[in-house]
Every structure is written in C-alpha cells, then in structure tokens.
Amino acid sequence: MASRVAVGGTRSGTTEQLRRANLSRVLELLHQHGPTPRSELTRVVGISRSTMAGIVADLEELGLAAETEPASTTRAGRPSGLVSPADDVVAISVNPEVDAVHIGLVGFGGNVIKHARIETPDTRLPSVVGLAAATIRGMLADDPPRYRVLGIGLAIPGQVRISDGVVRQATHLGWTEEPITDLFAAATGLRAWAANAATLAMRAESQFGAGRGLRDLVYLIGGASGIGGGVILDGRLLTGSGGYAGEFGHTVVRPGGVACHCGGWGCLEAEVDQATLLEAVGLTAAEAGLLADRLTTSEDPAVAALVEEKSALLGIAVRNALNILNPEAVVLSGFLSALHRASARDLTEASVASSRENVEVRDAALGVEQLMIGAAELVFGELLRDPAGFLPAS
Amino acid sequence: MASRVAVGGTRSGTTEQLRRANLSRVLELLHQHGPTPRSELTRVVGISRSTMAGIVADLEELGLAAETEPASTTRAGRPSGLVSPADDVVAISVNPEVDAVHIGLVGFGGNVIKHARIETPDTRLPSVVGLAAATIRGMLADDPPRYRVLGIGLAIPGQVRISDGVVRQATHLGWTEEPITDLFAAATGLRAWAANAATLAMRAESQFGAGRGLRDLVYLIGGASGIGGGVILDGRLLTGSGGYAGEFGHTVVRPGGVACHCGGWGCLEAEVDQATLLEAVGLTAAEAGLLADRLTTSEDPAVAALVEEKSALLGIAVRNALNILNPEAVVLSGFLSALHRASARDLTEASVASSRENVEVRDAALGVEQLMIGAAELVFGELLRDPAGFLPAS
DNA sequence: GCCTTTTGTTCGCGTAGGGAACAAAAGGGC
DNA sequence: GCCCTTTTGTTCCCTACGCGAACAAAAGGC
C-alpha cells in the first residue's frame, strides 16, 4: 500500500531520488521474484509504461538486468519481454567457523553458484583472511572474467558493529575488536560488509526460505554456543537503538533458574541448550544434524521427558515474543527446530488469543546454504538500496 | 539521515508525491517543534531556498501554516520569517471511561485548547455518542466558526481494529463489535478514527512527553483493568501483523503462577495489579492518583515487601523487553510508574549488557491531558501523512 | 554611510513521470 | 486467411518539481 523511497547518497537532487528509488524498487522485485514480464512490473510498481521502459533500459545499461524475448504466451495481446536479473552479477559469501571456512558465490535471487567448505584448524584471523582470499581468487579465475563481483559478505559467529564492520567479539574464534571488513577489503581489493551470522540466517530465511513473503517474522536459532534470533517487522530488520535487538536467548523462562553467563538466572539460553539434548541421545557436537531424528525416534522415557520440559520452556519464550511482537510466523532453526519437530507441543498455546490468530510456527527451510545466502544478502542489500549509486564506485 | 517519502493516496503522479512528501515533512516539523524560522526549515529539510518558499506558500494556502514577521534577531543578515502551524486547526479527542467521557479540543503541537470531563453512569454506546456529540457541538458553537476541525480521535479502553475503526471488545464499557467511528461520523458529520487508549497514551508520550525525540521506545501503562503497552521502533509504531503487538501485560513473569484471564499463568498483568497495591495502602480505586505517594511514605514493612516483590516481577518483564527490543528508554505510566518511583530497584538489571547500555527507565511526563493529546495525534497523524490530500475532502 | 552577512525572490534549466496516439504482436472468429 | 480484438511497447509532448544563479532586501558592525 505504501512504498518507501530511500534517499540515495548525500547527493542532492531530489528529483533524481525518484529515479533511484524506482530503480531500486524494480531491481528488488527481480531479486525477489526472478524473471518477470515487463508488463507485470509496470502493474506491480504502478507507474506508466513509458516510465518503466526507461527504468528497464537504465538497469540494462548498468548491466543489472536483461530483457529477453517474450516467453510462451497464453493470452491475446502483444507479448511482454521477460526482464531477468543479470546472471553474471555475484556476491561472495564468507562464513568462518571453528574448524572450517565456508566460501560461496551467490547471484541474484539467492542463487548459490559455488559453495566450498575449506577445513582448517587455524582460526587466527590473518590465516583465515589469507585462506579465504586465495579461495576467492580461485573461484574467480576465469579468463575472460566470468562474473562481476559486487563485494564480500561476512557471516560472523559473534557480535559485529555494523556501522564500521568491526568484530567486537567472536568468542569461539578468539577474535576481539577486529576490523574484519577492512582486512578482507585489503586482501582482495573488494568491498566487504560483516554482520552476525544468526541475523544473516534470519535474513536468508526471510527472503528466500520459511519466511518468504512475510512482513512480520520472529526467528529463533539454536546452536552450539547458545540461542540467537532476530525480528523482522513491517518488512524491515529490527535493530534496536544500539543494534542489539533480538536477544531471545536471554528471555527469562524460569525466574531464579540456572545461572546464565550473562549474569542473570533462568535465561532461555541457559535453560535450553544443545549439549544437554545431544548428551541425552548420545550424540557428539559434530553430529548435531542427527538430533531431530534421534529425539523423535528415541524410546527412552527420559528423553521424552526432557523434550517435553525443554519445549515447555521454549514455549514461554515463544509466547512472550508473540505477545510483544504479534508476528505472522515464528521460524525455528538449528536445534530449536529439532526440539520443535520432536515435540507434540503447540508452542503458541497460552498466548493472548488475538496474537495467536494466524500465527504459525515453522522450521527453517534453507539447508546448508542458509548462511551463504544470508551473507550475500548483506551485499545485495547494499546494491538494492541504490543500484545506480552502488555500481559506479566498483 | 534517511528521509521517508510517503505515497499519497491511490492517486498516481509520482512526481507529485515529491511535493506531498515535502509538505508532510515540513508540517511535521512545525507540529513537533512549533514555530520555526523558514531558514531553519530549509536547513533541516535540506532543500533549496526557492523550493522551501513554494512549500511554505502551499501550506499557507491550505491554511495549515502562517508566516509572521521576523522574530527578534540576534545575528546579522536578513531576518527569516517565522513559520507557525495554524492555530485554528484542531482535532477533537474523545475518551470514554466507565463513569465519564473526556472530550477535548487539541491543536498542533499537542496544544490542549479545551478539555471537559462529563460524568455519566450510562455507558451504553448510543448514549455516549449522543452525549459526546452534544458536547462537541457546544465546544464549536462560535459564530463565526472559530476552528477548522480535522476530525475526531477516539481513545478506547479496549481492542480496536484500526483498519475500519471497529471496537472489537471493550469489556469495561460492555461494547462488542461496535462500528464506533461510523457512529461518531454519523452523529457529528466529522471524520473519525479510533485506537486503543494505551497505544494512544504511548503515542502522546512519544511525541510530546517522556519519549520526546526518541526513536526506539517501550511503553508500559498500568491501569485498573490491567497492563497495556506499546513499542516505537525506528520512530514508527509497532503494530504487528494483526495490530496487536505490545501485549506486555501477558509477558510471563512467573511460570505456573497466578492464573490469568487470558488462559495462561503467571502473566505480568495477573501477578502485578493495581488493586493489590491500593489495598495494601488503604486506597480506593478512585484514589489511584495518590498511590505513588502512599507507597513511598508508608512505613509498613509489609508494603515495602510488596513493593519489592512486585517491582521484581515488573523487572523481569522489562528485562525481556530490553533484550528483545533494545530501546533507548522504557517509559512507565499509571500505577507502574507509582511502583517504580516507590522502589529502589534498577529495572534494567540483569539484562544483557549491550542492551542495558544507555537504556533509561522514565516515568510518564504528561498528566491528565495524555489521552486527549494521544487521541488528537490519531487525527493529526492522518493530516501529516499527506496534508494536501487530507484537506480537500473535509 | 558603507560593507558584510544572511535570507527571500525571480527566472531559466534539467529531469522524471504521465498520457495520448500510434505501432506491433499475439489470439479468435468467420 | 483475413480482420477484429486485446495487450503491450514506443514515441512525443506536456507538466510538476526542484535546483542554482543572479539579484534584492534587511539586518548588524565598523
């Protein structure tokens, strides 16, 4: 109903912002829905045919879209050209883990073109940067160059200050106050952006996964190191005043309960953790992928009781989130998804009736490519915000 | 940094939206900051002097602003005309309570021009509408007419469906599924909008009270009928997918605790209620205004213990809100403010460190006019969204 | 009294988008 | 197979908006 018009740069030219905003709008549609007939773009955006002609021409000139011959038609009337996002424009995704680095090449629409997992025991930052830079060079070593690279998106398991791309703390990797985007930029000559991995996982699910098409979404992800999450409201990522919103891991689910490393007691993260569940079914940390299956098939009554107890606690956190945020869906990922699938409990029960209407609890839909897509979204998001302003600088 | 350009109506004319957006922007500044020199408007909005001249001229022509003689100058240079919001443009506020109806006349900037409290034991809707309509006629009975009335804003103690202004349920007044805005429109010939009273109280505090100037805000209000609240994120009211976000009253603060009418157990609203506090210090419901004073001055150790217990429970709800939303401030109103002032407890304690940084707990700043201002904001909000589009129809 | 500073005003320019008229490309009926 | 209808692309002109330059106006300072 209402569209948003983002201001391009600091540049003046308010009439110019119109074109920038329209370029952004159209490219966003292509990114989200893939190849689309020009006539449909015209309808959806609600501008005149002549204007849309100019916009598509601009996008073609920028090399961001291509108009191909009309697809097979079904109705009468002159067929409309199919506008597709450029297939040679890519973002590079990097996700450092404790024992490996994931590196990917992702195009428009969350299309993962390449995905490599490079094992390494060395998590020191210079080493990781070097390894990643070499891998990236390898991926792009076509002659003539096959891809136009927009930049690098980094999914970091830790706190990241978005404004300048500095890793404040990534405990598992032993990084503190590292200007990681600058390091990657220097090593590769590409622009780089970084954000928290859980946030990016949500972003991926929201755009192309379980949250596709939803405007209001709560995301909860459970991993070895705790519980993270994020919130999308009215189609936009909730950041909070300091950028630290979405800490569902520290929702109180049992006042006076287990002490949490945050200094509180009874936090969701302290009360419901992956290690306890793994132990109950005899799995190691590396086998976390099998958790859902084991929890479901186990015939041990102790396991059933544990699932029941933990999912009740998760239910309290979900309930609070529903009452406060009234989203369309709650998406569970990681071991929380396993817990949810193993339990018969309706996690929305006992929420205020009006907030339960039409709420759905879903499991994450994107598999191992979740983070590659999320990290790439970080880069594509920059492009989509102002397509004409993004490119000339690269 | 980023300005928002709102789409006017369904009307086309994308270049026209620019002017509409700029009119909106400038009028919003006048509404929020009062009379402002034109040169300052030019600086703040960041457009050229010539454009601002046209915008101010448009606003004057619409009768929404007036440019007066230069104020007393202090620096060199040609003095800039002072642009003021029109002082004859008003919204009418209506707030039905169980034993009375509040009716007000409010101008730009939350300026309450008139405020009447009409006692009535009859809460049946037709009776309330009739009473209000008569009072409104009386307030506007100047000849020639003194005010230009934008419309009526209704602050309802109950659930309201914003989209069509239907009261879904107002238990205390005994209303169910009432098309209240239509009824008021028919009775007065004015346009009407309705919303939940707690939401409007927050809106008032956010614009002109304790939350003035803040972009991220959590609001909690405690009244005789329970605990309500709302959230402002990135300067915008959080509505949720169904419009029922902000139900802090049903945050779980003691799992398995007191049964709540919502069907759950241990909700904040069930665990912390006004009646219990009033009883402890020997006040009646009508004397709720004295609560903060009595709680503070009481020397009864039982009262102190009660305050301690209840504020600890409130703290859990606040903590959850902080972790999930990371706001700049939490504003407490009604008896929650009384409880907060009587307690020495830091309500932000035990939140995740990063979410506590720079968070402030404040008490509501607007007094009895809070709801009059909030209800008027409902109407002014419509005007400000698209000044040129709003007026011609009225 | 003149200079500087700041702001309002006027005028012409560039750009974006709308709309009408026409052209093009498909299907459908006879 | 031809003509009509439908839908869309294209071209051209018009309008609205905002910018910027040049000039005018109104204040303070020396």
Short mmCIF file of N, CA, C and O in Angstrom, two decimals, chain A residues 320-388:
data_model
loop_
_atom_site.label_atom_id
_atom_site.label_comp_id
_atom_site.label_asym_id
_atom_site.label_seq_id
_atom_site.Cartn_x
_atom_site.Cartn_y
_atom_site.Cartn_z
N ASN A 320 6.09 -15.13 24.90
CA ASN A 320 6.43 -13.73 25.15
C ASN A 320 6.67 -12.97 23.85
O ASN A 320 6.22 -11.84 23.68
N ALA A 321 7.38 -13.63 22.95
CA ALA A 321 7.66 -12.97 21.68
C ALA A 321 6.36 -12.69 20.92
O ALA A 321 6.18 -11.62 20.34
N LEU A 322 5.45 -13.65 20.95
CA LEU A 322 4.18 -13.46 20.25
C LEU A 322 3.40 -12.29 20.83
O LEU A 322 2.85 -11.46 20.11
N ASN A 323 3.34 -12.25 22.15
CA ASN A 323 2.55 -11.19 22.79
C ASN A 323 3.14 -9.81 22.55
O ASN A 323 2.43 -8.83 22.42
N ILE A 324 4.46 -9.76 22.52
CA ILE A 324 5.08 -8.46 22.34
C ILE A 324 5.11 -8.04 20.88
O ILE A 324 4.92 -6.87 20.56
N LEU A 325 5.31 -9.00 19.98
CA LEU A 325 5.57 -8.63 18.59
C LEU A 325 4.46 -8.98 17.61
O LEU A 325 4.42 -8.41 16.52
N ASN A 326 3.58 -9.90 17.97
CA ASN A 326 2.46 -10.26 17.11
C ASN A 326 2.87 -10.50 15.65
O ASN A 326 2.39 -9.84 14.74
N PRO A 327 3.79 -11.44 15.44
CA PRO A 327 4.27 -11.70 14.07
C PRO A 327 3.33 -12.65 13.33
O PRO A 327 2.37 -13.16 13.91
N GLU A 328 3.61 -12.83 12.05
CA GLU A 328 2.82 -13.78 11.26
C GLU A 328 3.33 -15.20 11.46
O GLU A 328 2.57 -16.15 11.33
N ALA A 329 4.62 -15.31 11.74
CA ALA A 329 5.19 -16.63 11.91
C ALA A 329 6.42 -16.59 12.81
O ALA A 329 7.08 -15.56 12.92
N VAL A 330 6.67 -17.71 13.44
CA VAL A 330 7.92 -17.90 14.18
C VAL A 330 8.69 -18.97 13.45
O VAL A 330 8.17 -20.06 13.22
N VAL A 331 9.91 -18.65 13.05
CA VAL A 331 10.72 -19.63 12.34
C VAL A 331 11.80 -20.15 13.28
O VAL A 331 12.53 -19.37 13.88
N LEU A 332 11.86 -21.47 13.42
CA LEU A 332 12.85 -22.09 14.30
C LEU A 332 13.94 -22.73 13.46
O LEU A 332 13.67 -23.36 12.45
N SER A 333 15.16 -22.57 13.92
CA SER A 333 16.29 -23.10 13.17
C SER A 333 17.26 -23.78 14.14
O SER A 333 17.17 -23.59 15.35
N GLY A 334 18.18 -24.56 13.61
CA GLY A 334 19.16 -25.23 14.46
C GLY A 334 18.50 -26.24 15.38
O GLY A 334 17.50 -26.86 15.01
N PHE A 335 19.03 -26.40 16.58
CA PHE A 335 18.49 -27.44 17.45
C PHE A 335 17.10 -27.09 17.98
O PHE A 335 16.37 -27.96 18.44
N LEU A 336 16.72 -25.83 17.90
CA LEU A 336 15.36 -25.48 18.32
C LEU A 336 14.34 -26.07 17.35
O LEU A 336 13.24 -26.47 17.75
N SER A 337 14.73 -26.14 16.10
CA SER A 337 13.87 -26.77 15.12
C SER A 337 13.75 -28.26 15.42
O SER A 337 12.67 -28.85 15.35
N ALA A 338 14.87 -28.87 15.78
CA ALA A 338 14.87 -30.31 16.13
C ALA A 338 13.96 -30.54 17.33
O ALA A 338 13.15 -31.47 17.35
N LEU A 339 14.09 -29.69 18.32
CA LEU A 339 13.28 -29.81 19.53
C LEU A 339 11.79 -29.68 19.18
O LEU A 339 10.95 -30.44 19.66
N HIS A 340 11.50 -28.73 18.32
CA HIS A 340 10.12 -28.48 17.93
C HIS A 340 9.53 -29.67 17.18
O HIS A 340 8.40 -30.11 17.44
N ARG A 341 10.33 -30.23 16.28
CA ARG A 341 9.82 -31.34 15.48
C ARG A 341 9.62 -32.60 16.34
O ARG A 341 8.78 -33.43 16.05
N ALA A 342 10.42 -32.70 17.42
CA ALA A 342 10.32 -33.90 18.26
C ALA A 342 9.18 -33.79 19.27
O ALA A 342 8.80 -34.77 19.91
N SER A 343 8.66 -32.60 19.43
CA SER A 343 7.65 -32.41 20.47
C SER A 343 6.26 -32.23 19.86
O SER A 343 6.11 -31.70 18.76
N ALA A 344 5.27 -32.66 20.60
CA ALA A 344 3.90 -32.51 20.11
C ALA A 344 3.32 -31.18 20.56
O ALA A 344 2.21 -30.82 20.20
N ARG A 345 4.06 -30.45 21.34
CA ARG A 345 3.55 -29.24 21.96
C ARG A 345 3.26 -28.13 20.94
O ARG A 345 4.03 -27.90 20.01
N ASP A 346 2.16 -27.46 21.13
CA ASP A 346 1.85 -26.27 20.34
C ASP A 346 2.50 -25.08 21.02
O ASP A 346 2.07 -24.65 22.07
N LEU A 347 3.52 -24.56 20.39
CA LEU A 347 4.30 -23.51 21.05
C LEU A 347 3.56 -22.18 21.17
O LEU A 347 4.00 -21.29 21.87
N THR A 348 2.46 -22.06 20.46
CA THR A 348 1.75 -20.79 20.55
C THR A 348 0.69 -20.81 21.66
O THR A 348 0.06 -19.80 21.93
N GLU A 349 0.51 -21.97 22.29
CA GLU A 349 -0.55 -22.06 23.29
C GLU A 349 -0.31 -21.06 24.40
O GLU A 349 0.81 -20.70 24.71
N ALA A 350 -1.38 -20.61 24.99
CA ALA A 350 -1.32 -19.70 26.13
C ALA A 350 -0.84 -18.30 25.76
O ALA A 350 -0.54 -17.50 26.61
N SER A 351 -0.77 -18.01 24.47
CA SER A 351 -0.54 -16.62 24.08
C SER A 351 -1.90 -15.93 24.09
O SER A 351 -2.94 -16.58 24.04
N VAL A 352 -1.88 -14.62 24.15
CA VAL A 352 -3.13 -13.90 24.08
C VAL A 352 -3.83 -14.29 22.78
O VAL A 352 -3.20 -14.39 21.73
N ALA A 353 -5.12 -14.54 22.88
CA ALA A 353 -5.85 -15.09 21.74
C ALA A 353 -5.59 -14.31 20.46
O ALA A 353 -5.27 -14.87 19.42
N SER A 354 -5.70 -12.99 20.52
CA SER A 354 -5.60 -12.19 19.31
C SER A 354 -4.22 -12.31 18.67
O SER A 354 -4.07 -12.15 17.47
N SER A 355 -3.19 -12.58 19.50
CA SER A 355 -1.85 -12.70 18.94
C SER A 355 -1.61 -14.09 18.36
O SER A 355 -0.65 -14.31 17.65
N ARG A 356 -2.48 -15.04 18.72
CA ARG A 356 -2.29 -16.40 18.22
C ARG A 356 -2.95 -16.58 16.86
O ARG A 356 -2.54 -17.43 16.08
N GLU A 357 -4.01 -15.82 16.65
CA GLU A 357 -4.70 -15.94 15.38
C GLU A 357 -3.71 -15.87 14.25
O GLU A 357 -2.93 -14.94 14.18
N ASN A 358 -3.74 -16.86 13.41
CA ASN A 358 -2.93 -16.82 12.20
C ASN A 358 -1.43 -16.88 12.44
O ASN A 358 -0.66 -16.58 11.55
N VAL A 359 -1.01 -17.21 13.65
CA VAL A 359 0.42 -17.38 13.85
C VAL A 359 0.81 -18.80 13.53
O VAL A 359 0.07 -19.73 13.82
N GLU A 360 1.97 -18.94 12.92
CA GLU A 360 2.41 -20.25 12.52
C GLU A 360 3.83 -20.47 13.03
O GLU A 360 4.64 -19.55 12.97
N VAL A 361 4.11 -21.66 13.52
CA VAL A 361 5.49 -21.99 13.88
C VAL A 361 6.05 -22.85 12.76
O VAL A 361 5.46 -23.86 12.40
N ARG A 362 7.13 -22.39 12.18
CA ARG A 362 7.70 -23.12 11.04
C ARG A 362 9.15 -23.51 11.33
O ARG A 362 9.83 -22.85 12.11
N ASP A 363 9.62 -24.52 10.64
CA ASP A 363 11.03 -24.85 10.72
C ASP A 363 11.76 -24.21 9.55
O ASP A 363 11.18 -24.00 8.49
N ALA A 364 13.03 -23.91 9.76
CA ALA A 364 13.82 -23.27 8.71
C ALA A 364 13.82 -24.12 7.46
O ALA A 364 13.79 -25.35 7.53
N ALA A 365 13.80 -23.47 6.31
CA ALA A 365 13.65 -24.20 5.05
C ALA A 365 14.94 -24.30 4.25
O ALA A 365 15.09 -25.19 3.42
N LEU A 366 15.86 -23.40 4.49
CA LEU A 366 17.11 -23.42 3.74
C LEU A 366 18.10 -24.32 4.48
O LEU A 366 18.19 -24.28 5.70
N GLY A 367 18.80 -25.12 3.75
CA GLY A 367 19.72 -26.04 4.41
C GLY A 367 21.09 -25.44 4.63
O GLY A 367 21.22 -24.37 5.22
N VAL A 368 22.12 -26.13 4.13
CA VAL A 368 23.49 -25.70 4.36
C VAL A 368 23.80 -24.39 3.66
O VAL A 368 24.81 -23.75 3.95
N GLU A 369 22.95 -23.99 2.73
CA GLU A 369 23.25 -22.75 2.00
C GLU A 369 22.68 -21.51 2.69
O GLU A 369 22.88 -20.39 2.22
N GLN A 370 22.01 -21.75 3.81
CA GLN A 370 21.37 -20.65 4.54
C GLN A 370 22.31 -19.47 4.76
O GLN A 370 21.98 -18.33 4.42
N LEU A 371 23.48 -19.75 5.30
CA LEU A 371 24.39 -18.66 5.63
C LEU A 371 25.05 -18.05 4.41
O LEU A 371 25.37 -16.86 4.40
N MET A 372 25.27 -18.86 3.38
CA MET A 372 25.85 -18.31 2.15
C MET A 372 24.87 -17.27 1.56
O MET A 372 25.26 -16.19 1.13
N ILE A 373 23.60 -17.64 1.55
CA ILE A 373 22.60 -16.71 1.01
C ILE A 373 22.49 -15.48 1.88
O ILE A 373 22.43 -14.34 1.40
N GLY A 374 22.48 -15.69 3.21
CA GLY A 374 22.35 -14.56 4.13
C GLY A 374 23.51 -13.58 4.00
O GLY A 374 23.31 -12.36 3.96
N ALA A 375 24.72 -14.10 3.92
CA ALA A 375 25.88 -13.22 3.80
C ALA A 375 25.83 -12.46 2.47
O ALA A 375 26.17 -11.27 2.41
N ALA A 376 25.37 -13.13 1.42
CA ALA A 376 25.27 -12.46 0.13
C ALA A 376 24.21 -11.36 0.17
O ALA A 376 24.37 -10.30 -0.45
N GLU A 377 23.16 -11.62 0.93
CA GLU A 377 22.10 -10.61 1.05
C GLU A 377 22.66 -9.30 1.60
O GLU A 377 22.18 -8.21 1.29
N LEU A 378 23.65 -9.42 2.45
CA LEU A 378 24.28 -8.23 3.01
C LEU A 378 24.81 -7.34 1.89
O LEU A 378 24.68 -6.12 1.91
N VAL A 379 25.40 -7.99 0.89
CA VAL A 379 25.96 -7.26 -0.25
C VAL A 379 24.85 -6.81 -1.19
O VAL A 379 24.80 -5.65 -1.59
N PHE A 380 23.96 -7.74 -1.53
CA PHE A 380 22.88 -7.38 -2.45
C PHE A 380 22.00 -6.28 -1.85
O PHE A 380 21.48 -5.43 -2.56
N GLY A 381 21.87 -6.31 -0.53
CA GLY A 381 21.09 -5.25 0.13
C GLY A 381 21.67 -3.87 -0.16
O GLY A 381 20.94 -2.91 -0.41
N GLU A 382 22.99 -3.78 -0.14
CA GLU A 382 23.64 -2.51 -0.45
C GLU A 382 23.39 -2.10 -1.88
O GLU A 382 23.13 -0.93 -2.17
N LEU A 383 23.45 -3.06 -2.77
CA LEU A 383 23.19 -2.77 -4.18
C LEU A 383 21.74 -2.32 -4.38
O LEU A 383 21.47 -1.33 -5.05
N LEU A 384 20.82 -3.05 -3.77
CA LEU A 384 19.41 -2.79 -4.00
C LEU A 384 18.97 -1.45 -3.42
O LEU A 384 18.02 -0.85 -3.89
N ARG A 385 19.66 -1.02 -2.38
CA ARG A 385 19.28 0.25 -1.76
C ARG A 385 19.39 1.39 -2.76
O ARG A 385 18.60 2.33 -2.75
N ASP A 386 20.39 1.34 -3.62
CA ASP A 386 20.58 2.40 -4.61
C ASP A 386 21.45 1.87 -5.73
O ASP A 386 22.66 2.11 -5.75
N PRO A 387 20.82 1.16 -6.66
CA PRO A 387 21.57 0.47 -7.72
C PRO A 387 22.51 1.40 -8.49
O PRO A 387 23.65 1.06 -8.75
N ALA A 388 22.02 2.58 -8.85
CA ALA A 388 22.84 3.48 -9.66
C ALA A 388 24.01 4.03 -8.84
O ALA A 388 25.09 4.27 -9.37
#
